[in-house]
GROMACS .gro file of C-alpha atoms in nm:
model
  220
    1UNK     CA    1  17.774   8.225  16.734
    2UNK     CA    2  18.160   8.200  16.763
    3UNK     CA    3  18.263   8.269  17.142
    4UNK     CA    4  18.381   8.587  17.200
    5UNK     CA    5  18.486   8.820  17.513
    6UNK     CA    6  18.212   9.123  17.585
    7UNK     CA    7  18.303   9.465  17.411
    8UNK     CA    8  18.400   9.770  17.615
    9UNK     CA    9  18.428  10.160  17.581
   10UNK     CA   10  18.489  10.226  17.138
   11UNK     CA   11  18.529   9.838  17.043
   12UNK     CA   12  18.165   9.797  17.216
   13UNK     CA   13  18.034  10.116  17.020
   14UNK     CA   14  18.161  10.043  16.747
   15UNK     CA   15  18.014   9.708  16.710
   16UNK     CA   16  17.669   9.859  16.831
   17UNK     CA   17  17.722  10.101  16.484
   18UNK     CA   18  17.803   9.811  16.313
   19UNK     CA   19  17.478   9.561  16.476
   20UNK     CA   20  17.221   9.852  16.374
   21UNK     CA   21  17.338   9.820  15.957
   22UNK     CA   22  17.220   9.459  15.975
   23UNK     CA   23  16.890   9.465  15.807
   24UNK     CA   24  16.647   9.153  15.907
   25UNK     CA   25  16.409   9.224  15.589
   26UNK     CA   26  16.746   9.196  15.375
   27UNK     CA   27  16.807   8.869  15.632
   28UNK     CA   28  16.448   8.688  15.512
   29UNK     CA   29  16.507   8.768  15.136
   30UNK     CA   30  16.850   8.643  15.137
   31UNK     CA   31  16.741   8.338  15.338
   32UNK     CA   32  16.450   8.251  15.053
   33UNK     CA   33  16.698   8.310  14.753
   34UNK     CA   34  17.001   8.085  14.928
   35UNK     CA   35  16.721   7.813  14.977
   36UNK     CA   36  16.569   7.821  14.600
   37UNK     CA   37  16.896   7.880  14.452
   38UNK     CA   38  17.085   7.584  14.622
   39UNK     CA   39  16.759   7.351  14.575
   40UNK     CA   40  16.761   7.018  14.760
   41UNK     CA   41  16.658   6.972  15.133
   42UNK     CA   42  16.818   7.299  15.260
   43UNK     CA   43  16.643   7.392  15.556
   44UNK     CA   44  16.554   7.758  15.625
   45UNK     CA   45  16.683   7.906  15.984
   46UNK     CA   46  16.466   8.034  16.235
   47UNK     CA   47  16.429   8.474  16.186
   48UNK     CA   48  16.781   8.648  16.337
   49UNK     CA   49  17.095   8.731  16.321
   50UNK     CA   50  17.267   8.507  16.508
   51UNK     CA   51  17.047   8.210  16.345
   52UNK     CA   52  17.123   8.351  16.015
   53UNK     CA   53  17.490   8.326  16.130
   54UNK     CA   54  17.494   8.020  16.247
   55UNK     CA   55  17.309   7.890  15.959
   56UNK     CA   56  17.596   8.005  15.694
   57UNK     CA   57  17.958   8.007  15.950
   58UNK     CA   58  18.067   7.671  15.800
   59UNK     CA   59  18.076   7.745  15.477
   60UNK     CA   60  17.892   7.472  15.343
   61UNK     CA   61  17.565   7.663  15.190
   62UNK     CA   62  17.809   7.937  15.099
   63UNK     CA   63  17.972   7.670  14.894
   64UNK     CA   64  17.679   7.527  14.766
   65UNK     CA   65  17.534   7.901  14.654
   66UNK     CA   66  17.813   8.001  14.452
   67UNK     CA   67  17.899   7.616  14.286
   68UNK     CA   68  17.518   7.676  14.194
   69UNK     CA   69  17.590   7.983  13.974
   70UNK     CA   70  17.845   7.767  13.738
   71UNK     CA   71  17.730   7.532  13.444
   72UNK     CA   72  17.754   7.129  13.596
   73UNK     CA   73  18.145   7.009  13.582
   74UNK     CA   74  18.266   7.385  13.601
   75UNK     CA   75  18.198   7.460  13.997
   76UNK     CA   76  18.507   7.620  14.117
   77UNK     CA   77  18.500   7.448  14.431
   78UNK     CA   78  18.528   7.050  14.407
   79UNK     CA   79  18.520   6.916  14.758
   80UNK     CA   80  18.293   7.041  14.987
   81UNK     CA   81  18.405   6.897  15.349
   82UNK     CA   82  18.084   6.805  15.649
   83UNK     CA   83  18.389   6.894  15.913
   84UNK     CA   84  18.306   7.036  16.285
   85UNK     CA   85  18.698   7.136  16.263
   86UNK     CA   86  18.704   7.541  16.255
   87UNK     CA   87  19.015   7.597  16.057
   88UNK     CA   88  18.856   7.353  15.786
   89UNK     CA   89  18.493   7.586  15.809
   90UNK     CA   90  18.665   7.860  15.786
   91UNK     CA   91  18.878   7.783  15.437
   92UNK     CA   92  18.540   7.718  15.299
   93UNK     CA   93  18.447   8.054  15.351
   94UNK     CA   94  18.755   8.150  15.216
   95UNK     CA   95  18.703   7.967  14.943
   96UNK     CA   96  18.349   8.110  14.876
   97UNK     CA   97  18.493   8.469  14.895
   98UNK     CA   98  18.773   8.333  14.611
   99UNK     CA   99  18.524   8.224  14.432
  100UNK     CA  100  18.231   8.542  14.423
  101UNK     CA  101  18.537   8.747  14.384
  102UNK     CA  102  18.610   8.512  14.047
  103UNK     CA  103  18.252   8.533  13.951
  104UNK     CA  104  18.267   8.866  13.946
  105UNK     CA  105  18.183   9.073  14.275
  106UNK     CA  106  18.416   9.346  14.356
  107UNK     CA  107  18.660   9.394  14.662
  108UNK     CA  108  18.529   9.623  14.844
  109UNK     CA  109  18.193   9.391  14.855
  110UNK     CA  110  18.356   9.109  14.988
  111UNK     CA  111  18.333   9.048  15.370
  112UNK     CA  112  18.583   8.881  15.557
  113UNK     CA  113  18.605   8.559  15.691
  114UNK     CA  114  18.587   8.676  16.064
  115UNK     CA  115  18.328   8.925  16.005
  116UNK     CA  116  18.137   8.598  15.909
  117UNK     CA  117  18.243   8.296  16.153
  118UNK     CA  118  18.285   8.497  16.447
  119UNK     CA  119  17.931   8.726  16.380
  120UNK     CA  120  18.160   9.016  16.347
  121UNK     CA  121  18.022   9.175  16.071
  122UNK     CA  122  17.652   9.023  15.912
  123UNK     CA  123  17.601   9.343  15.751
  124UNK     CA  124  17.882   9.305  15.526
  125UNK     CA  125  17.815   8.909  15.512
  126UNK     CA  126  17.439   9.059  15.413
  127UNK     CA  127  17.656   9.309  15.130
  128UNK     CA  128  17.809   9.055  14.969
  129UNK     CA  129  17.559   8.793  14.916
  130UNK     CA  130  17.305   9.107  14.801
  131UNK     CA  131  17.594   9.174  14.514
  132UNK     CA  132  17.639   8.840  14.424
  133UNK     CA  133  17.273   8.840  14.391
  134UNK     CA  134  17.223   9.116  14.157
  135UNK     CA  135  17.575   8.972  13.926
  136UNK     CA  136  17.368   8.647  13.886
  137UNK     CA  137  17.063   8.828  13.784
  138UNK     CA  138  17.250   9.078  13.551
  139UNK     CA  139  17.442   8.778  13.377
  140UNK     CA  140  17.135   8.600  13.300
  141UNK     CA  141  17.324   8.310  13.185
  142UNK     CA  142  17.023   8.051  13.328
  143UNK     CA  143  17.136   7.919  13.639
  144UNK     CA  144  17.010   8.203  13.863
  145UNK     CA  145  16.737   8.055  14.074
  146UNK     CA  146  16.452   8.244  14.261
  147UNK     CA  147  16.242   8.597  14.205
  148UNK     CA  148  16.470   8.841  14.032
  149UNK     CA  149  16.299   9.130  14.185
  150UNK     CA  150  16.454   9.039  14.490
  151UNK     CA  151  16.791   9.163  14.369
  152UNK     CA  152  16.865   9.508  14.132
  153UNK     CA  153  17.017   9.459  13.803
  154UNK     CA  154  17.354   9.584  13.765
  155UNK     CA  155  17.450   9.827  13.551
  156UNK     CA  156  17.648   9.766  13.243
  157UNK     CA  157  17.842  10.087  13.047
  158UNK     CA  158  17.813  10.118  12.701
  159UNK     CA  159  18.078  10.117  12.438
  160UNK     CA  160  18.030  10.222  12.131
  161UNK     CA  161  18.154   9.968  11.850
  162UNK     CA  162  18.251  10.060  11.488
  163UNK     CA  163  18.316   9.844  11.204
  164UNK     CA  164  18.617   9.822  11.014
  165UNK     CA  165  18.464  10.029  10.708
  166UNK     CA  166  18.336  10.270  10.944
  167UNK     CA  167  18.710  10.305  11.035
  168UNK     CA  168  18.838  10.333  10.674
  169UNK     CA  169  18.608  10.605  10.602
  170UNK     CA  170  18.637  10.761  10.908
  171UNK     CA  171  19.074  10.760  10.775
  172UNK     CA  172  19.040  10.822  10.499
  173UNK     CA  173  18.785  11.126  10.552
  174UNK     CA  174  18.999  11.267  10.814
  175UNK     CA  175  19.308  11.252  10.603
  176UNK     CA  176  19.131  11.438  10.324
  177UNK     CA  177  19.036  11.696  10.570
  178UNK     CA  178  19.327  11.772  10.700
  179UNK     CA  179  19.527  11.773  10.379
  180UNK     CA  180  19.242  12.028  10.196
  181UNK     CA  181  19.180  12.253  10.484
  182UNK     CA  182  19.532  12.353  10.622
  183UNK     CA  183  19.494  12.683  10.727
  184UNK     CA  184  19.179  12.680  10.722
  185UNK     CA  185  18.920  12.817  10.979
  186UNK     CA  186  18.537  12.797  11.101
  187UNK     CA  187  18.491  13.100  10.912
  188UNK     CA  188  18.648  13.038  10.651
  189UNK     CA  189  18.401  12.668  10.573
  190UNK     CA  190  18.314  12.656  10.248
  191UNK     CA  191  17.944  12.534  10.172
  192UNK     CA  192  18.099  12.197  10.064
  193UNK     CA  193  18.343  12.188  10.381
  194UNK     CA  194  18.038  12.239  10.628
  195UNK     CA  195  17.831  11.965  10.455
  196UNK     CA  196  18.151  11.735  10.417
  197UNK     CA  197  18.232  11.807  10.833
  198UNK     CA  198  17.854  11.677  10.890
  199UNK     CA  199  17.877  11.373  10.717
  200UNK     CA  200  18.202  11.287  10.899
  201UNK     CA  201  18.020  11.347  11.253
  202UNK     CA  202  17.733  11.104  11.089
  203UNK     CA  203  18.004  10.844  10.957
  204UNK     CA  204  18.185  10.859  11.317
  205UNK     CA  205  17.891  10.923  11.557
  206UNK     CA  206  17.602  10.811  11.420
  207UNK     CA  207  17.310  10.915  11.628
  208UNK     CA  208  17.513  10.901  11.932
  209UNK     CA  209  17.464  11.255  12.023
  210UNK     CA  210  17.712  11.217  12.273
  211UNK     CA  211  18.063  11.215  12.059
  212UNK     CA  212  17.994  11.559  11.894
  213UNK     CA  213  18.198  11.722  12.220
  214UNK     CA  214  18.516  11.570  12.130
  215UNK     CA  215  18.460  11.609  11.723
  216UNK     CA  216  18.413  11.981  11.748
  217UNK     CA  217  18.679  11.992  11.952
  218UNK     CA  218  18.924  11.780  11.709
  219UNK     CA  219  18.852  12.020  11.459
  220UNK     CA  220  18.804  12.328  11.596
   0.00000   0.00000   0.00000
């Protein structure tokens, strides 16, 4: 670990708050995926935090993980330095963060440089690995490595997609409506107007159950 001066009175509280997030089950899991998914002769760290640490503060496996989540010839980082300089380990980490923020993994995942090379912070290193984790198992894209029950699939929303004939009815239906209805009420729905305001829901909605909110709404 990084030399640092002891903590006293909040600042040593704080980082006692901040020690007891750090989870060492989380620690072995991360360790086994970093080690299949990088391949090679990668050597595992002894159980810890402060191995675990150690094992990542030069950036070079962090490097190595997130080139191994690209197709060959499209890593985003080119040149990975063997330096014992610290400014020089510490824009490889940088560079890692660039890059799992490029890949995908949002801001407020992302630890910081410090929280990594000076042991600051191995929860949030522990975060953002665990969500880079889960993007490479939700893309699916073949070059995630390792048991994917070790990481949760993210969730993806749903949008619905119509085609453009869908839209031309759903125009052309909607300017018939308005143009032979003016006036015209929910009480005062004819037989035909009831069956012909179903069919637009159908043509608009489909069985999305969903969308009827805002229909009633438009025409109510």
């Amino acid at each position: 670990m990084a030399n640092r001066g002891p903590s006293y009175g909040l600042s040593r509280e704080v980082q006692e708050k901040i020690e007891q997030k750090y989870d060492p089950d989380l620690e072995q899991r991360l360790v086994d995926w970093i080690v299949s998914q990088c391949g090679g002769n990668l050597e595992k760290p002894q159980p810890g935090k402060e191995n675990f640490q150690k094992w990542l503060m030069d950036g070079t496996i962090l490097c190595r993980l997130i080139n191994s989540l690209f197709p060959r010839g499209k890593e985003p980082i080119k040149k990975i330095p063997e330096t014992q300089m610290a400014f020089k380990q510490m824009e490889k980490i940088s560079q890692f963060l660039q890059a799992a923020e490029a890949y995908g993994v949002t801001t407020t995942d992302i630890f910081q440089t410090v929280d990594l090379w000076e042991g600051k912070d191995m929860a949030a290193v522990q975060r953002t690995l665990m969500a880079l984790g889960s993007l490479a198992v939700t893309k699916d894209d073949g070059h995630y490595k390792g048991d994917r029950d070790w990481f949760h699939r993210k969730a993806q929303g749903y949008r619905r997609e119509f085609t453009e004939e869908q839209l031309r009815q759903g125009q052309s239906l909607i300017g018939l409506q308005m143009g032979s209805n003016r006036g015209a009420s929910q009480s005062g729905m004819t037989g035909y107007g009831i069956l012909f305001f179903f069919f637009l829901i159908w043509v608009l909605c489909g069985t999305h159950a969903f969308h009827l909110p805002l229909v009633f709404f438009f025409f109510w």
